[in-house]
Amino acid sequence: MREDRSVLDFLGADYTLVNERLAKHYRLDGIQGSEFRKVSLAGTPRRGVITQAAVLAVTSNPTRTSPVKRGRWLLGNILGTPRPEPPPGVIS
């Protein structure tokens, strides 16, 4: 946001900002200290904000992931678009 970059970078960036503790969580080697720094995600399955642990945790159920919850969270919190009403006969 500070650099006025594309929202696509936010959603699919091939880097993240980590300190030593967070790097251990993501299993990224070679990071030491409490300072946050930009680190490449090359060679990992992660890209952008959608694959960050906090987003995955808040958009999942206690024992499994939920693509539907994640989509609803993205619509409301990232894209600022409320979810549409379900079609007739569908329980939401």
C-alpha atoms as an extended CHARMM CRD file, in Angstrom:
* protein
*
        92  EXT
         1         1  MET       CA              0.0000000000        0.0000000000        0.0000000000  PROA      1               0.0000000000
         2         2  ARG       CA              2.8220000000        2.3820000000        0.8350000000  PROA      2               0.0000000000
         3         3  GLU       CA              4.3350000000        1.7680000000       -2.5860000000  PROA      3               0.0000000000
         4         4  ASP       CA              0.9970000000        2.0760000000       -4.4450000000  PROA      4               0.0000000000
         5         5  ARG       CA              1.4210000000       -1.3750000000       -5.9830000000  PROA      5               0.0000000000
         6         6  SER       CA             -1.1930000000       -3.4970000000       -7.7030000000  PROA      6               0.0000000000
         7         7  VAL       CA             -3.6700000000       -5.4630000000       -5.6080000000  PROA      7               0.0000000000
         8         8  LEU       CA             -2.4720000000       -8.4630000000       -7.6220000000  PROA      8               0.0000000000
         9         9  ASP       CA              0.8860000000       -8.1490000000       -5.8580000000  PROA      9               0.0000000000
        10        10  PHE       CA             -0.9270000000       -8.2270000000       -2.5190000000  PROA      10              0.0000000000
        11        11  LEU       CA             -2.8490000000      -11.3480000000       -3.5090000000  PROA      11              0.0000000000
        12        12  GLY       CA             -0.0600000000      -13.2270000000       -5.2770000000  PROA      12              0.0000000000
        13        13  ALA       CA              3.3190000000      -11.8280000000       -4.2430000000  PROA      13              0.0000000000
        14        14  ASP       CA              6.2580000000      -14.2330000000       -4.4620000000  PROA      14              0.0000000000
        15        15  TYR       CA              7.7640000000      -12.8060000000       -1.2750000000  PROA      15              0.0000000000
        16        16  THR       CA              6.7710000000      -12.1660000000        2.3190000000  PROA      16              0.0000000000
        17        17  LEU       CA              8.0260000000      -10.2830000000        5.3530000000  PROA      17              0.0000000000
        18        18  VAL       CA              9.2390000000      -12.4500000000        8.2270000000  PROA      18              0.0000000000
        19        19  ASN       CA             11.3420000000      -12.3790000000       11.3470000000  PROA      19              0.0000000000
        20        20  GLU       CA             13.1020000000      -15.4390000000       12.8180000000  PROA      20              0.0000000000
        21        21  ARG       CA             10.0410000000      -16.7120000000       14.6960000000  PROA      21              0.0000000000
        22        22  LEU       CA              7.6970000000      -16.4120000000       11.7130000000  PROA      22              0.0000000000
        23        23  ALA       CA             10.3190000000      -17.8630000000        9.3570000000  PROA      23              0.0000000000
        24        24  LYS       CA             10.4830000000      -20.9780000000       11.5500000000  PROA      24              0.0000000000
        25        25  HSD       CA              6.6900000000      -21.3060000000       11.3220000000  PROA      25              0.0000000000
        26        26  TYR       CA              6.8700000000      -21.1550000000        7.5270000000  PROA      26              0.0000000000
        27        27  ARG       CA              9.9740000000      -23.3850000000        7.4860000000  PROA      27              0.0000000000
        28        28  LEU       CA             12.1350000000      -20.7410000000        5.8440000000  PROA      28              0.0000000000
        29        29  ASP       CA             15.8160000000      -21.2000000000        6.6300000000  PROA      29              0.0000000000
        30        30  GLY       CA             18.5290000000      -18.6550000000        7.2770000000  PROA      30              0.0000000000
        31        31  ILE       CA             16.4810000000      -15.9580000000        9.0200000000  PROA      31              0.0000000000
        32        32  GLN       CA             17.7510000000      -14.7320000000       12.3800000000  PROA      32              0.0000000000
        33        33  GLY       CA             16.6590000000      -11.9690000000       14.7050000000  PROA      33              0.0000000000
        34        34  SER       CA             13.4710000000      -10.1040000000       15.5000000000  PROA      34              0.0000000000
        35        35  GLU       CA             13.6920000000       -7.6540000000       12.5820000000  PROA      35              0.0000000000
        36        36  PHE       CA             11.2200000000       -8.2540000000        9.7620000000  PROA      36              0.0000000000
        37        37  ARG       CA             12.7460000000       -8.5780000000        6.3110000000  PROA      37              0.0000000000
        38        38  LYS       CA             11.5950000000       -9.3330000000        2.7880000000  PROA      38              0.0000000000
        39        39  VAL       CA             12.1400000000      -12.9910000000        1.8780000000  PROA      39              0.0000000000
        40        40  SER       CA             11.5180000000      -14.8160000000       -1.3980000000  PROA      40              0.0000000000
        41        41  LEU       CA              8.8590000000      -17.5370000000       -1.4140000000  PROA      41              0.0000000000
        42        42  ALA       CA             10.3980000000      -19.2490000000       -4.4550000000  PROA      42              0.0000000000
        43        43  GLY       CA             10.3240000000      -23.0100000000       -4.0230000000  PROA      43              0.0000000000
        44        44  THR       CA              7.3980000000      -22.8850000000       -1.5810000000  PROA      44              0.0000000000
        45        45  PRO       CA              3.6620000000      -23.3400000000       -2.1760000000  PROA      45              0.0000000000
        46        46  ARG       CA              2.9320000000      -19.8970000000       -0.6980000000  PROA      46              0.0000000000
        47        47  ARG       CA              2.0230000000      -16.7710000000       -2.6310000000  PROA      47              0.0000000000
        48        48  GLY       CA              0.5270000000      -13.5090000000       -1.3810000000  PROA      48              0.0000000000
        49        49  VAL       CA             -1.7080000000      -12.8080000000        1.5610000000  PROA      49              0.0000000000
        50        50  ILE       CA             -4.1240000000      -15.6680000000        0.8530000000  PROA      50              0.0000000000
        51        51  THR       CA             -1.6020000000      -18.3400000000        1.8620000000  PROA      51              0.0000000000
        52        52  GLN       CA             -0.4420000000      -16.6380000000        5.0580000000  PROA      52              0.0000000000
        53        53  ALA       CA             -1.1250000000      -18.5520000000        8.2790000000  PROA      53              0.0000000000
        54        54  ALA       CA             -3.3660000000      -15.8840000000        9.8130000000  PROA      54              0.0000000000
        55        55  VAL       CA             -5.6480000000      -15.7920000000        6.7660000000  PROA      55              0.0000000000
        56        56  LEU       CA             -5.7380000000      -19.5840000000        6.5170000000  PROA      56              0.0000000000
        57        57  ALA       CA             -6.6170000000      -19.8730000000       10.2170000000  PROA      57              0.0000000000
        58        58  VAL       CA             -9.3750000000      -17.2700000000       10.2280000000  PROA      58              0.0000000000
        59        59  THR       CA            -10.9650000000      -18.7530000000        7.0860000000  PROA      59              0.0000000000
        60        60  SER       CA            -11.0310000000      -22.4000000000        8.1270000000  PROA      60              0.0000000000
        61        61  ASN       CA            -12.9990000000      -24.7270000000       10.3650000000  PROA      61              0.0000000000
        62        62  PRO       CA            -11.3840000000      -26.1870000000       13.5080000000  PROA      62              0.0000000000
        63        63  THR       CA            -10.2650000000      -29.4100000000       11.8200000000  PROA      63              0.0000000000
        64        64  ARG       CA            -10.1890000000      -28.6130000000        8.0940000000  PROA      64              0.0000000000
        65        65  THR       CA             -9.8660000000      -25.8660000000        5.5440000000  PROA      65              0.0000000000
        66        66  SER       CA            -12.8770000000      -24.1330000000        3.9960000000  PROA      66              0.0000000000
        67        67  PRO       CA            -12.5440000000      -22.6340000000        0.5250000000  PROA      67              0.0000000000
        68        68  VAL       CA            -16.0790000000      -21.2430000000        0.8800000000  PROA      68              0.0000000000
        69        69  LYS       CA            -15.2110000000      -19.3630000000        4.0880000000  PROA      69              0.0000000000
        70        70  ARG       CA            -11.9820000000      -18.1540000000        2.4950000000  PROA      70              0.0000000000
        71        71  GLY       CA            -13.8460000000      -16.8530000000       -0.5460000000  PROA      71              0.0000000000
        72        72  ARG       CA            -16.3930000000      -15.0670000000        1.6310000000  PROA      72              0.0000000000
        73        73  TRP       CA            -13.5920000000      -13.5090000000        3.7110000000  PROA      73              0.0000000000
        74        74  LEU       CA            -11.7790000000      -12.3320000000        0.5750000000  PROA      74              0.0000000000
        75        75  LEU       CA            -14.9380000000      -10.7990000000       -0.8530000000  PROA      75              0.0000000000
        76        76  GLY       CA            -15.7660000000       -8.8920000000        2.3210000000  PROA      76              0.0000000000
        77        77  ASN       CA            -12.3340000000       -8.0170000000        3.6980000000  PROA      77              0.0000000000
        78        78  ILE       CA            -10.0220000000       -7.6800000000        0.7070000000  PROA      78              0.0000000000
        79        79  LEU       CA            -12.3070000000       -6.8020000000       -2.1850000000  PROA      79              0.0000000000
        80        80  GLY       CA            -14.8900000000       -4.8970000000       -0.1000000000  PROA      80              0.0000000000
        81        81  THR       CA            -17.7680000000       -6.6610000000       -1.8150000000  PROA      81              0.0000000000
        82        82  PRO       CA            -20.4710000000       -8.3120000000        0.2810000000  PROA      82              0.0000000000
        83        83  ARG       CA            -21.3760000000      -11.8160000000       -0.7530000000  PROA      83              0.0000000000
        84        84  PRO       CA            -24.4260000000      -12.1210000000       -2.9880000000  PROA      84              0.0000000000
        85        85  GLU       CA            -27.6040000000      -13.6730000000       -1.6710000000  PROA      85              0.0000000000
        86        86  PRO       CA            -27.8160000000      -17.4140000000       -2.3070000000  PROA      86              0.0000000000
        87        87  PRO       CA            -30.1210000000      -18.6920000000       -5.0390000000  PROA      87              0.0000000000
        88        88  PRO       CA            -33.6620000000      -19.5720000000       -4.0110000000  PROA      88              0.0000000000
        89        89  GLY       CA            -33.8490000000      -22.8350000000       -2.0500000000  PROA      89              0.0000000000
        90        90  VAL       CA            -30.2400000000      -22.7480000000       -0.8340000000  PROA      90              0.0000000000
        91        91  ILE       CA            -29.7010000000      -22.5150000000        2.9080000000  PROA      91              0.0000000000
        92        92  SER       CA            -26.8890000000      -20.1380000000        3.8010000000  PROA      92              0.0000000000
